[in-house]
Structures are given as C-alpha cells and as structure tokens.
Tab-separated table of C-alpha atoms in Angstrom:
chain	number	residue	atom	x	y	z
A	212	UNK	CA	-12.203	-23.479	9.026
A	213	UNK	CA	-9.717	-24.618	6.656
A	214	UNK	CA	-6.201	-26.340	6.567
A	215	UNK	CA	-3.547	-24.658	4.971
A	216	UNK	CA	0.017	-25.374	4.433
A	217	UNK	CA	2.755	-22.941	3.113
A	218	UNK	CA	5.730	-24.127	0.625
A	219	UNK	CA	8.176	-22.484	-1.150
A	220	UNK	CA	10.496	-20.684	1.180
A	221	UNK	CA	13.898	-20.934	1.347
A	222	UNK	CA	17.446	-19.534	1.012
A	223	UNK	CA	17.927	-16.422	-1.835
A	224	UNK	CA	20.176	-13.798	-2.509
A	225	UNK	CA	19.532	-9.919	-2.210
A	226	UNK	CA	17.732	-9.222	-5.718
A	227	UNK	CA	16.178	-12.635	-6.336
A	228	UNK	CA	13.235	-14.182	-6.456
A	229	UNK	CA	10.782	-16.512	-4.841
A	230	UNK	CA	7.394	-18.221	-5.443
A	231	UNK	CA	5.110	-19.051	-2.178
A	232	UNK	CA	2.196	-21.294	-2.340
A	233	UNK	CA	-0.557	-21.855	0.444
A	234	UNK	CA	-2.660	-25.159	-0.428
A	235	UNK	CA	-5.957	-25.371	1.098
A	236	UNK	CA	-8.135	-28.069	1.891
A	237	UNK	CA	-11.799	-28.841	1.891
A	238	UNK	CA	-14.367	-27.616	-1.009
A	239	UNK	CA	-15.213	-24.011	0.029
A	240	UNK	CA	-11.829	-22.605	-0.709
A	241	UNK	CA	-13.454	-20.157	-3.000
A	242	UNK	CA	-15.314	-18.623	-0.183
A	243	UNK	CA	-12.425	-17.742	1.340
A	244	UNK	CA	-10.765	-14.302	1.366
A	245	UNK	CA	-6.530	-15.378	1.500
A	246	UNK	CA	-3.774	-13.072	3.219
A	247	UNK	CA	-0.044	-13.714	3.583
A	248	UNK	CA	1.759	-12.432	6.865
A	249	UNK	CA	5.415	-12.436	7.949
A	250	UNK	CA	7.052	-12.394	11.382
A	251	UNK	CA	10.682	-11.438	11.582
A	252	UNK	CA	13.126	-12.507	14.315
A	253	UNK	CA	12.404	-10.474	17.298
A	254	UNK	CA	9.389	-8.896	15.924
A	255	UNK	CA	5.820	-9.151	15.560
A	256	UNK	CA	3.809	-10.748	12.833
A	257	UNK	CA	3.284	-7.923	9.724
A	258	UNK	CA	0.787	-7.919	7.286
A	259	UNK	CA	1.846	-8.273	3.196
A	260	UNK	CA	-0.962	-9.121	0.889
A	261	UNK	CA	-4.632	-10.386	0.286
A	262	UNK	CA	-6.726	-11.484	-2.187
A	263	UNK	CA	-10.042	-11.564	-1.996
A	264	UNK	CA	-12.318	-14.651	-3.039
A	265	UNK	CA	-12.725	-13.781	-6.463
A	266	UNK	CA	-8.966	-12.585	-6.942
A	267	UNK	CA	-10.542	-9.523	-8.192
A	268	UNK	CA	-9.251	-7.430	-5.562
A	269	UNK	CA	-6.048	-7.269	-3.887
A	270	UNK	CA	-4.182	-5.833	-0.670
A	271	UNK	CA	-0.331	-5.079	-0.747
A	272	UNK	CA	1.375	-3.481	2.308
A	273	UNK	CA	3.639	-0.511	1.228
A	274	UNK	CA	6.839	-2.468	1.830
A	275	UNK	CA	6.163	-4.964	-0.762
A	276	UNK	CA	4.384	-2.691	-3.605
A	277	UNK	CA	5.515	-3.540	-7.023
A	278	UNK	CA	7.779	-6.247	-5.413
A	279	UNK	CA	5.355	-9.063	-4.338
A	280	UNK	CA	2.340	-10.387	-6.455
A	281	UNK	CA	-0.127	-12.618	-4.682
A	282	UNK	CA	-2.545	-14.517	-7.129
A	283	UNK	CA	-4.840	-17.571	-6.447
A	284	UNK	CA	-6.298	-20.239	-8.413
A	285	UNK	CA	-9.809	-21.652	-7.101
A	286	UNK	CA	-9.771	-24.855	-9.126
A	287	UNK	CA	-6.052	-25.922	-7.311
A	288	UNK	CA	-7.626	-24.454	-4.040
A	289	UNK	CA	-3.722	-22.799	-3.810
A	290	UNK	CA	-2.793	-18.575	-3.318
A	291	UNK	CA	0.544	-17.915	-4.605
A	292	UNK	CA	3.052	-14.735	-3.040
A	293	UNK	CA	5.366	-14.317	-5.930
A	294	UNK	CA	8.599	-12.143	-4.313
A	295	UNK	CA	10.902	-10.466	-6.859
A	296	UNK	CA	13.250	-7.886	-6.028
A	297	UNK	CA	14.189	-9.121	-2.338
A	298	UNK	CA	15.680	-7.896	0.325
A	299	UNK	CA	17.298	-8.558	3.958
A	300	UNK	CA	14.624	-7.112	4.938
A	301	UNK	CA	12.005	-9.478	4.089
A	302	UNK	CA	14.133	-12.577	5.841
A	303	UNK	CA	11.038	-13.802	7.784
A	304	UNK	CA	8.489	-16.549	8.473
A	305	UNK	CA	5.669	-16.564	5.756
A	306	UNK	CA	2.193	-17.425	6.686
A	307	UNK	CA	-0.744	-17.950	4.962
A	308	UNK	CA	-4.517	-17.349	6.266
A	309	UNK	CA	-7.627	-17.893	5.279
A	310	UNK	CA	-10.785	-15.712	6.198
A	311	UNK	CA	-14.982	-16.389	5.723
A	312	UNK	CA	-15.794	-13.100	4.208
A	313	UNK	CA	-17.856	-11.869	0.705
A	314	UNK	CA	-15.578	-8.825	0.165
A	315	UNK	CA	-12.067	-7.573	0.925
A	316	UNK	CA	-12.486	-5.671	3.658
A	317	UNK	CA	-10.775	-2.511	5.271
A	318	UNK	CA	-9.599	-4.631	7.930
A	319	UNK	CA	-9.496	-7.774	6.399
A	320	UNK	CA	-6.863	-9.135	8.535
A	321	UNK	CA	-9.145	-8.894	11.501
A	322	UNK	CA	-10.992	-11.555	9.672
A	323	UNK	CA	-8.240	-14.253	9.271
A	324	UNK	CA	-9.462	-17.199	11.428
A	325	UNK	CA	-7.359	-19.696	9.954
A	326	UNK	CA	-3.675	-19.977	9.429
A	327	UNK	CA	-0.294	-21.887	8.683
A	328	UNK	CA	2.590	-23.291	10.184
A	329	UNK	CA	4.610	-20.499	8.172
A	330	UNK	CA	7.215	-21.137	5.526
A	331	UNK	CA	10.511	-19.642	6.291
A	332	UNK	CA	12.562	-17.230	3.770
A	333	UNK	CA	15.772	-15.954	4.045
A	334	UNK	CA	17.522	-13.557	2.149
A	335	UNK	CA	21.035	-13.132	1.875
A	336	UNK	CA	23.176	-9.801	1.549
C-alpha cells in the first residue's frame, strides 16, 4: 500500500476555484491508478475522478464534468483535483486513493485499497 495525504481544501465562494493535491509516498507511485472521492455531511462517500497510472486516461463523475480536472505528476509522486466553477454543492470532505491496477478499469473504485484522511472544502453561497 501507499501513504497518502490530501492538501488544499479550504473555505471558497460559489464560482471559485480550488487546487487539491494528494502526495504519495514510497517509489511505486507510478503503478498506481489515483481516484478522488467526497463525502458530504449526512451522506455517503461519492465518487469524482481518476486517473489512471499513466495519466492517459481519466474518470469524471457527471457532477463535476467540465468543472474539475484531475492531473498527476509521477516524478512529484502527487495527483492534483483542480475545482473551478464551484458550488454548495460540492461542500464536502475530499479524499484521495490509491489503487494496484495496469488499466483504468470499469469499476476502478472497487480497486482503491488505499486512502486519505480527506481534505475538507467548503463552499460558500
């Protein structure tokens, strides 16, 4: 497995804009497919995004299409959720996982076997 820790969250209006990061340790983090979750008050843990290992192919769930960007860069063994456009909506705990697998798969987030502590964001109306 792998240790991750989430930064970034925070306090932003309705219509701005904010950059998660998820740094990994140990020396495998390019064998890693990466996915970012969120759990709102009161409700259970969502998917949002993933990347697969190569960054070649990506995941975004339909609430966050053309909103949220997640990227990753192998040699800083970080993934990045870039959030533009927010909304009320996605007030919730951010957290990153990590999952062993060669491909992005259907249902990738089955495959998440290690996670963080979550990063919280909150978005203002």
């Amino acid at each position: 497995q792998v240790q991750l820790v989430e930064s970034g969250g925070g306090l932003v209006q309705t219509g701005g804009s904010l950059r998660l990061s998820c740094a990994a340790s140990g020396r495998t983090f390019s064998s890693y497919a990466m996915g970012w979750f969120r759990q709102a008050p009161g409700k259970e843990r969502d998917v949002v995004a993933a990347i697969s290992r190569s960054g070649v192919t990506r995941y975004y769930a339909e609430p966050v299409k053309d909103r949220f960007t997640i990227s990753r860069d192998n040699a800083k063994n970080t993934v990045y959720l870039q959030m533009n456009s927010l909304k009320p909506e996605d007030t919730a705990v951010y957290y990153c996982a990590a999952g062993l697998m060669s491909a992005l798969a259907p249902r990738w987030w089955d495959g998440m076997d290690s996670w963080g502590k979550g990063t919280l964001v909150t978005v203002s109306s």
